[in-house]
């Protein structure tokens, strides 16, 4: 059984594997912040933020993950972090991100958007900063037409921020959209304001 991302699916896979006595694999995405402090990066709840900073959740969750037969990561930094936390290096493999070149390639498509970003709408992706950048550009006299691909718990808050910054007519939130290449080919500039990344798949796809 395989869980994609450390929390919650990877931990769930490890628990189910232990209960059913079948092999499990955790595929870690999102680099070190997706694990550190227990991987609580998706919520804005104050209590969960305090638990993450304290490290209270990290140790027991890593203890569960140790029962998994294999942990795959996208880069050496995340592998080294797990080893530093006591994980068996023999059970950690680097599985680098790859791009489907049948889907992602430069196309001579008419451009509809000036700036695009793709991300889960969580704090570490810093979409609020992205909106502030677009607002500053607008204040210089530019009016970039912007699209944000992605879904997440901060969507309503970010949409409200866009309105307060006067970007309601120039920023479009698509939500989850599987065929991201269609928007990439219609956009001029890809901007990634994230706090921390390994080898970003979104960036590779945009290239």
Tab-separated table of C-alpha atoms in Angstrom:
chain	number	residue	atom	x	y	z
A	1	UNK	CA	0.000	0.000	0.000
A	2	UNK	CA	1.348	3.437	-0.926
A	3	UNK	CA	0.643	6.855	0.560
A	4	UNK	CA	1.353	9.938	-1.500
A	5	UNK	CA	2.681	12.750	0.741
A	6	UNK	CA	3.834	12.331	4.336
A	7	UNK	CA	0.739	13.733	6.043
A	8	UNK	CA	-1.876	12.412	6.174
A	9	UNK	CA	-1.787	9.785	3.424
A	10	UNK	CA	1.717	8.425	4.039
A	11	UNK	CA	1.105	7.955	7.746
A	12	UNK	CA	-2.286	6.376	7.000
A	13	UNK	CA	-0.622	3.933	4.595
A	14	UNK	CA	1.974	2.967	7.206
A	15	UNK	CA	-0.737	2.383	9.823
A	16	UNK	CA	-2.931	0.315	7.501
A	17	UNK	CA	0.098	-1.695	6.396
A	18	UNK	CA	0.948	-2.442	10.005
A	19	UNK	CA	-2.620	-3.443	10.881
A	20	UNK	CA	-3.045	-5.682	7.822
A	21	UNK	CA	0.564	-6.922	7.890
A	22	UNK	CA	1.262	-5.892	4.300
A	23	UNK	CA	4.177	-3.835	2.921
A	24	UNK	CA	3.716	-0.067	2.777
A	25	UNK	CA	5.497	2.783	1.033
A	26	UNK	CA	5.453	6.508	1.777
A	27	UNK	CA	6.222	8.869	-1.077
A	28	UNK	CA	7.273	12.219	0.405
A	29	UNK	CA	6.561	15.334	-1.636
A	30	UNK	CA	7.123	18.949	-0.651
A	31	UNK	CA	10.672	18.603	0.741
A	32	UNK	CA	11.573	19.066	4.421
A	33	UNK	CA	8.628	21.323	5.479
A	34	UNK	CA	6.234	18.488	4.601
A	35	UNK	CA	7.841	16.391	7.376
A	36	UNK	CA	9.323	18.803	9.903
A	37	UNK	CA	7.168	19.282	12.962
A	38	UNK	CA	4.926	16.451	11.839
A	39	UNK	CA	4.159	17.865	8.432
A	40	UNK	CA	1.408	20.163	9.616
A	41	UNK	CA	1.692	22.714	6.819
A	42	UNK	CA	-1.801	22.558	5.372
A	43	UNK	CA	-3.819	24.157	8.146
A	44	UNK	CA	-3.943	27.640	9.604
A	45	UNK	CA	-5.311	26.502	12.963
A	46	UNK	CA	-3.410	28.209	15.813
A	47	UNK	CA	-3.186	25.056	17.961
A	48	UNK	CA	-1.749	23.032	15.067
A	49	UNK	CA	0.779	25.800	14.380
A	50	UNK	CA	1.905	25.656	18.028
A	51	UNK	CA	2.176	21.857	17.888
A	52	UNK	CA	4.255	22.072	14.717
A	53	UNK	CA	6.675	24.597	16.212
A	54	UNK	CA	7.033	22.552	19.398
A	55	UNK	CA	7.855	19.363	17.497
A	56	UNK	CA	5.282	17.507	19.608
A	57	UNK	CA	3.849	15.657	16.611
A	58	UNK	CA	7.039	14.982	14.711
A	59	UNK	CA	8.491	12.214	16.860
A	60	UNK	CA	5.408	9.946	17.080
A	61	UNK	CA	4.600	10.396	13.374
A	62	UNK	CA	8.152	9.543	12.362
A	63	UNK	CA	7.873	6.535	14.662
A	64	UNK	CA	4.887	5.347	12.638
A	65	UNK	CA	6.719	6.056	9.374
A	66	UNK	CA	9.634	3.873	10.504
A	67	UNK	CA	7.320	0.878	10.187
A	68	UNK	CA	6.992	1.481	6.459
A	69	UNK	CA	9.068	-0.805	4.241
A	70	UNK	CA	10.125	2.000	1.911
A	71	UNK	CA	10.160	5.792	1.912
A	72	UNK	CA	10.769	7.597	-1.370
A	73	UNK	CA	11.802	11.257	-1.507
A	74	UNK	CA	12.424	13.643	-4.383
A	75	UNK	CA	15.891	14.823	-3.350
A	76	UNK	CA	18.939	14.341	-1.144
A	77	UNK	CA	18.070	17.122	1.340
A	78	UNK	CA	14.874	15.366	2.403
A	79	UNK	CA	16.695	12.017	2.559
A	80	UNK	CA	19.402	13.506	4.795
A	81	UNK	CA	16.770	15.126	7.014
A	82	UNK	CA	15.004	11.799	7.550
A	83	UNK	CA	18.303	10.079	8.332
A	84	UNK	CA	19.105	12.840	10.853
A	85	UNK	CA	15.784	12.024	12.540
A	86	UNK	CA	16.737	8.385	12.949
A	87	UNK	CA	15.223	6.811	9.842
A	88	UNK	CA	16.997	3.779	8.366
A	89	UNK	CA	18.893	5.029	5.306
A	90	UNK	CA	18.559	1.596	3.673
A	91	UNK	CA	14.799	2.146	3.463
A	92	UNK	CA	15.001	5.590	1.825
A	93	UNK	CA	15.240	5.961	-1.937
A	94	UNK	CA	15.417	9.099	-4.078
A	95	UNK	CA	12.713	9.123	-6.730
A	96	UNK	CA	13.256	12.335	-8.671
A	97	UNK	CA	10.379	14.258	-10.202
A	98	UNK	CA	9.866	13.716	-13.919
A	99	UNK	CA	7.919	15.571	-16.592
A	100	UNK	CA	5.662	14.012	-19.216
A	101	UNK	CA	7.051	15.621	-22.366
A	102	UNK	CA	4.035	14.459	-24.361
A	103	UNK	CA	1.993	16.926	-22.284
A	104	UNK	CA	4.482	19.620	-21.346
A	105	UNK	CA	6.284	21.274	-24.251
A	106	UNK	CA	6.465	24.801	-25.710
A	107	UNK	CA	3.454	25.528	-27.898
A	108	UNK	CA	2.725	28.494	-30.147
A	109	UNK	CA	-0.493	29.336	-28.331
A	110	UNK	CA	-1.960	32.809	-28.079
A	111	UNK	CA	-1.193	34.224	-24.639
A	112	UNK	CA	-4.168	35.073	-22.403
A	113	UNK	CA	-2.382	35.540	-19.075
A	114	UNK	CA	0.665	37.571	-18.108
A	115	UNK	CA	1.547	35.701	-14.895
A	116	UNK	CA	0.699	32.215	-13.665
A	117	UNK	CA	1.432	30.191	-10.538
A	118	UNK	CA	0.539	26.606	-9.576
A	119	UNK	CA	0.407	25.463	-5.964
A	120	UNK	CA	-1.637	23.943	-3.197
A	121	UNK	CA	-3.170	26.874	-1.346
A	122	UNK	CA	-1.380	26.407	1.974
A	123	UNK	CA	0.845	28.797	3.995
A	124	UNK	CA	4.235	27.509	2.782
A	125	UNK	CA	3.335	28.254	-0.854
A	126	UNK	CA	3.037	31.983	-0.019
A	127	UNK	CA	0.290	32.811	-2.493
A	128	UNK	CA	-0.434	35.872	-0.376
A	129	UNK	CA	3.013	37.157	-1.303
A	130	UNK	CA	2.255	36.348	-4.942
A	131	UNK	CA	-0.849	38.553	-4.733
A	132	UNK	CA	1.144	41.365	-3.119
A	133	UNK	CA	3.631	41.218	-6.005
A	134	UNK	CA	0.799	41.478	-8.526
A	135	UNK	CA	-0.645	44.393	-6.543
A	136	UNK	CA	2.691	46.234	-6.637
A	137	UNK	CA	2.900	45.718	-10.385
A	138	UNK	CA	-0.594	47.115	-10.731
A	139	UNK	CA	0.350	50.154	-8.648
A	140	UNK	CA	3.155	50.943	-11.099
A	141	UNK	CA	0.606	51.299	-13.880
A	142	UNK	CA	0.714	47.737	-15.148
A	143	UNK	CA	-2.344	45.504	-14.966
A	144	UNK	CA	-1.109	41.924	-15.377
A	145	UNK	CA	-3.814	39.369	-16.046
A	146	UNK	CA	-3.045	36.603	-13.587
A	147	UNK	CA	-4.143	33.012	-13.011
A	148	UNK	CA	-3.667	30.852	-9.904
A	149	UNK	CA	-4.018	27.084	-10.371
A	150	UNK	CA	-4.627	25.092	-7.221
A	151	UNK	CA	-6.972	24.318	-4.357
A	152	UNK	CA	-6.495	24.346	-0.613
A	153	UNK	CA	-7.739	25.514	2.783
A	154	UNK	CA	-6.582	29.114	2.239
A	155	UNK	CA	-8.558	29.684	-0.951
A	156	UNK	CA	-11.362	31.792	0.543
A	157	UNK	CA	-8.869	33.903	2.497
A	158	UNK	CA	-6.710	34.464	-0.576
A	159	UNK	CA	-9.708	35.391	-2.701
A	160	UNK	CA	-10.626	37.937	-0.038
A	161	UNK	CA	-7.076	39.311	-0.056
A	162	UNK	CA	-7.213	39.665	-3.835
A	163	UNK	CA	-10.395	41.725	-3.501
A	164	UNK	CA	-8.897	43.944	-0.790
A	165	UNK	CA	-5.837	44.569	-2.949
A	166	UNK	CA	-8.064	45.628	-5.817
A	167	UNK	CA	-7.203	42.587	-7.918
A	168	UNK	CA	-10.690	41.190	-8.375
A	169	UNK	CA	-10.713	42.003	-12.071
A	170	UNK	CA	-7.193	40.757	-12.832
A	171	UNK	CA	-6.657	37.559	-10.786
A	172	UNK	CA	-8.455	34.317	-11.631
A	173	UNK	CA	-8.547	31.341	-9.221
A	174	UNK	CA	-9.178	28.123	-11.152
A	175	UNK	CA	-9.274	25.719	-8.222
A	176	UNK	CA	-8.027	22.216	-8.957
A	177	UNK	CA	-7.427	21.836	-12.682
A	178	UNK	CA	-5.867	18.610	-14.019
A	179	UNK	CA	-4.794	19.824	-17.469
A	180	UNK	CA	-2.425	22.520	-16.219
A	181	UNK	CA	-0.420	22.535	-19.456
A	182	UNK	CA	-3.283	24.332	-21.188
A	183	UNK	CA	-2.900	27.305	-18.833
A	184	UNK	CA	0.894	27.184	-18.918
A	185	UNK	CA	0.900	27.494	-22.692
A	186	UNK	CA	-1.457	30.463	-22.467
A	187	UNK	CA	0.772	32.327	-19.975
A	188	UNK	CA	3.862	34.498	-20.407
A	189	UNK	CA	5.575	34.269	-16.990
A	190	UNK	CA	5.575	31.553	-14.308
A	191	UNK	CA	6.154	32.864	-10.779
A	192	UNK	CA	6.844	30.593	-7.791
A	193	UNK	CA	6.971	32.415	-4.421
A	194	UNK	CA	7.185	29.327	-2.189
A	195	UNK	CA	9.081	29.361	1.087
A	196	UNK	CA	10.998	26.158	0.404
A	197	UNK	CA	11.184	23.689	-2.461
A	198	UNK	CA	13.260	20.760	-3.535
A	199	UNK	CA	13.270	20.223	-7.273
A	200	UNK	CA	9.818	21.684	-7.901
A	201	UNK	CA	7.666	19.652	-10.288
A	202	UNK	CA	5.522	22.724	-10.992
A	203	UNK	CA	8.616	24.641	-12.035
A	204	UNK	CA	9.803	21.809	-14.270
A	205	UNK	CA	6.413	21.595	-15.934
A	206	UNK	CA	6.359	25.358	-16.482
A	207	UNK	CA	9.770	25.250	-18.136
